[in-house]
Coordinates of C-alpha atoms in Angstrom, one line a residue:
M1329 CA 25.3 9.6 20.5
T1330 CA 25.0 12.6 23.0
P1331 CA 21.9 12.9 25.1
T1332 CA 20.4 15.7 22.9
Q1333 CA 21.6 14.5 19.5
G1334 CA 18.7 14.2 17.1
R1335 CA 16.2 15.6 19.7
P1336 CA 14.6 19.0 19.9
T1337 CA 16.0 21.3 22.6
E1338 CA 14.4 23.4 25.2
G1339 CA 12.7 26.6 23.8
D1340 CA 12.7 25.5 20.1
G1341 CA 9.0 25.1 20.0
S1342 CA 9.2 21.4 19.9
T1343 CA 8.6 18.7 22.4
G1344 CA 11.6 19.5 24.5
G1345 CA 9.8 22.4 26.3
D1346 CA 9.2 22.9 29.9
A1347 CA 6.7 21.1 32.3
S1348 CA 3.9 23.4 31.3
E1349 CA 4.0 21.8 27.9
A1350 CA 2.4 18.6 29.3
S1351 CA -0.3 20.6 31.1
R1352 CA -1.3 22.1 27.7
G1353 CA -2.5 18.6 26.7
D1354 CA 0.6 16.9 25.1
T1355 CA 0.9 13.9 27.3
V1356 CA 3.5 12.4 25.1
A1357 CA 5.9 15.2 25.8
A1358 CA 5.6 14.3 29.5
V1359 CA 6.4 10.6 28.8
V1360 CA 9.4 11.6 26.6
R1361 CA 10.7 13.7 29.4
Q1362 CA 10.3 10.9 31.9
W1363 CA 12.3 8.5 29.5
R1364 CA 14.9 11.1 29.0
T1365 CA 15.5 11.2 32.8
V1366 CA 15.8 7.4 33.0
H1367 CA 17.8 6.9 29.7
P1368 CA 19.3 10.3 28.7
E1369 CA 21.6 8.5 26.2
L1370 CA 18.7 7.3 24.1
D1371 CA 17.2 9.3 21.1
T1372 CA 13.4 9.5 21.8
G1373 CA 12.6 11.1 18.5
P1374 CA 10.8 8.1 17.1
M1375 CA 8.6 8.0 20.3
E1376 CA 7.7 11.6 19.9
I1377 CA 6.2 10.9 16.5
I1378 CA 4.7 7.4 17.0
G1379 CA 3.6 8.1 20.4
R1380 CA 1.6 11.1 19.1
V1381 CA 0.1 9.3 16.2
N1382 CA -0.9 6.5 18.5
R1383 CA -2.4 8.9 21.1
C1384 CA -4.3 10.8 18.4
A1385 CA -5.7 7.6 17.0
A1386 CA -6.7 6.5 20.5
L1387 CA -8.5 9.7 21.2
L1388 CA -10.3 9.7 17.9
Q1389 CA -11.5 6.1 18.5
Q1390 CA -12.6 7.0 22.0
A1391 CA -14.6 9.9 20.8
E1392 CA -16.6 7.6 18.6
D1393 CA -18.1 8.9 15.5
A1394 CA -21.4 10.5 16.6
P1395 CA -23.2 10.2 13.2
L1396 CA -22.3 6.6 13.0
R1397 CA -23.3 5.9 16.5
R1398 CA -26.7 7.5 16.0
A1399 CA -27.1 5.2 13.0
G1400 CA -26.3 2.2 15.1
L1401 CA -23.0 1.5 13.3
S1402 CA -19.4 1.1 14.4
R1403 CA -16.6 2.7 12.4
P1404 CA -15.5 -0.8 11.2
E1405 CA -19.1 -1.6 10.0
F1406 CA -19.3 1.8 8.2
D1407 CA -15.9 1.1 6.6
L1408 CA -17.2 -2.2 5.2
L1409 CA -20.4 -0.5 3.8
G1410 CA -18.2 2.4 2.5
A1411 CA -15.9 -0.1 0.7
L1412 CA -18.8 -1.7 -1.0
R1413 CA -20.4 1.7 -1.9
R1414 CA -17.2 3.3 -3.2
T1415 CA -16.0 0.5 -5.3
G1416 CA -19.5 0.2 -6.8
H1417 CA -19.4 -3.6 -7.2
E1418 CA -19.6 -6.8 -5.3
L1419 CA -16.6 -7.8 -3.2
T1420 CA -15.6 -11.0 -1.5
P1421 CA -15.0 -11.1 2.3
S1422 CA -11.2 -11.4 1.4
D1423 CA -11.5 -8.2 -0.8
L1424 CA -13.3 -6.4 2.1
A1425 CA -10.6 -7.5 4.6
R1426 CA -7.9 -5.9 2.3
E1427 CA -9.9 -2.8 1.7
T1428 CA -10.7 -2.2 5.4
F1429 CA -7.3 -3.5 6.8
S1430 CA -9.3 -5.9 8.9
S1431 CA -8.9 -9.6 9.7
G1432 CA -11.0 -12.2 8.0
A1433 CA -12.7 -13.2 11.2
A1434 CA -13.6 -9.6 11.9
V1435 CA -15.1 -9.1 8.5
T1436 CA -17.1 -12.3 8.8
K1437 CA -18.6 -11.3 12.1
R1438 CA -19.4 -7.8 10.8
L1439 CA -20.9 -9.1 7.6
K1440 CA -23.2 -11.4 9.6
Q1441 CA -24.4 -8.4 11.6
L1442 CA -24.9 -6.2 8.5
T1443 CA -26.8 -9.0 6.7
E1444 CA -29.0 -9.5 9.7
R1445 CA -29.8 -5.7 9.6
G1446 CA -30.6 -5.9 5.9
L1447 CA -27.8 -3.7 4.8
V1448 CA -25.7 -6.2 2.8
E1449 CA -26.5 -9.3 0.8
R1450 CA -24.3 -12.4 0.3
R1451 CA -24.5 -14.8 -2.7
G1452 CA -22.5 -17.8 -3.5
D1453 CA -20.1 -18.1 -6.3
T1454 CA -21.4 -20.2 -9.1
R1455 CA -18.0 -21.8 -9.8
D1456 CA -16.7 -22.2 -6.2
R1457 CA -19.1 -22.6 -3.3
R1458 CA -16.5 -21.6 -0.8
V1459 CA -16.5 -18.1 -2.2
A1460 CA -19.2 -15.5 -1.4
H1461 CA -19.9 -12.2 -3.1
V1462 CA -21.2 -9.3 -1.0
R1463 CA -23.2 -6.4 -2.1
L1464 CA -25.0 -3.5 -0.6
T1465 CA -28.8 -3.7 -0.5
D1466 CA -30.8 -0.6 -1.4
A1467 CA -31.1 0.2 2.3
G1468 CA -27.4 -0.2 2.8
R1469 CA -26.6 2.1 -0.1
D1470 CA -29.2 4.7 1.2
L1471 CA -27.7 4.5 4.7
V1472 CA -24.2 5.2 3.5
D1473 CA -25.3 8.0 1.3
A1474 CA -27.3 9.5 4.1
I1475 CA -24.5 9.3 6.7
L1476 CA -21.5 10.2 4.6
P1477 CA -22.1 14.0 4.5
E1478 CA -22.9 14.1 8.2
Q1479 CA -19.8 12.1 9.0
L1480 CA -17.6 14.3 6.9
A1481 CA -19.0 17.3 8.7
Y1482 CA -18.3 15.7 12.1
E1483 CA -14.7 14.9 11.0
T1484 CA -14.3 18.5 9.8
A1485 CA -15.3 19.8 13.1
V1486 CA -12.9 17.4 14.9
L1487 CA -10.0 18.7 12.8
E1488 CA -11.0 22.4 13.2
V1489 CA -8.2 22.6 16.0
L1490 CA -5.8 23.0 13.0
D1491 CA -6.1 25.7 10.3
P1492 CA -6.5 24.6 6.7
P1493 CA -2.8 24.9 5.8
S1494 CA -1.8 22.9 8.9
Q1495 CA -4.3 20.2 7.9
G1496 CA -2.9 20.1 4.5
E1497 CA 0.6 19.8 5.7
L1498 CA -0.3 17.1 8.2
S1499 CA -2.2 15.2 5.6
A1500 CA 0.8 15.3 3.2
L1501 CA 3.2 14.2 5.9
L1502 CA 0.9 11.3 7.0
A1503 CA 0.4 10.2 3.4
E1504 CA 4.2 10.1 2.9
L1505 CA 4.7 8.2 6.1
L1506 CA 2.0 5.7 5.2
S1507 CA 3.2 5.2 1.7
R1508 CA 6.6 4.4 2.9
L1509 CA 5.5 2.2 5.7
E1510 CA 3.3 0.3 3.5
G1511 CA 6.2 -0.4 1.3
R1512 CA 8.6 -1.4 4.1
M1513 CA 6.6 -3.0 6.8
G1514 CA 6.9 -6.5 5.3
A1515 CA 10.7 -6.2 5.2
L1516 CA 10.8 -4.9 8.8
R1517 CA 8.9 -7.9 10.1
A1518 CA 11.2 -10.4 8.4

């Protein structure tokens, strides 16, 4: 493979631009240029995508969700409440772990905190005492319903850096990537 095979080139509007590109805020472009200097024989294309996805995720997490923060909730806590609200029925902690892509231990900790705040209730299973069923309280449902419009407005404001067609294109590409990764990750780990 040649040093530029499979990679964008200078001046094509992609990540292979000049040094001013990093000063415009794309730190991944600077990292990629550094790796190309050290290992010009390697294709850094995957790093350009995964690095940017990871950097965007980190920045979004650092920004914290203002409406959630004002309500005293973390994003993972809101995700648990949201899963209970959108499914419309009781869920087990295992169901919640799957719905929120969280570990069982993390779900247990969050449920304890949300129960103490009176936002969720747990009840034991009549057939198996090891199983718990979780549901929103009226206060939990009211909180989710009050926060959701404000949270969506906040997320809309965050994404205003992209015009609507670009948002749609990005959403479609991320959906395709996610769908394919969800189908392949088990095989890649083996």
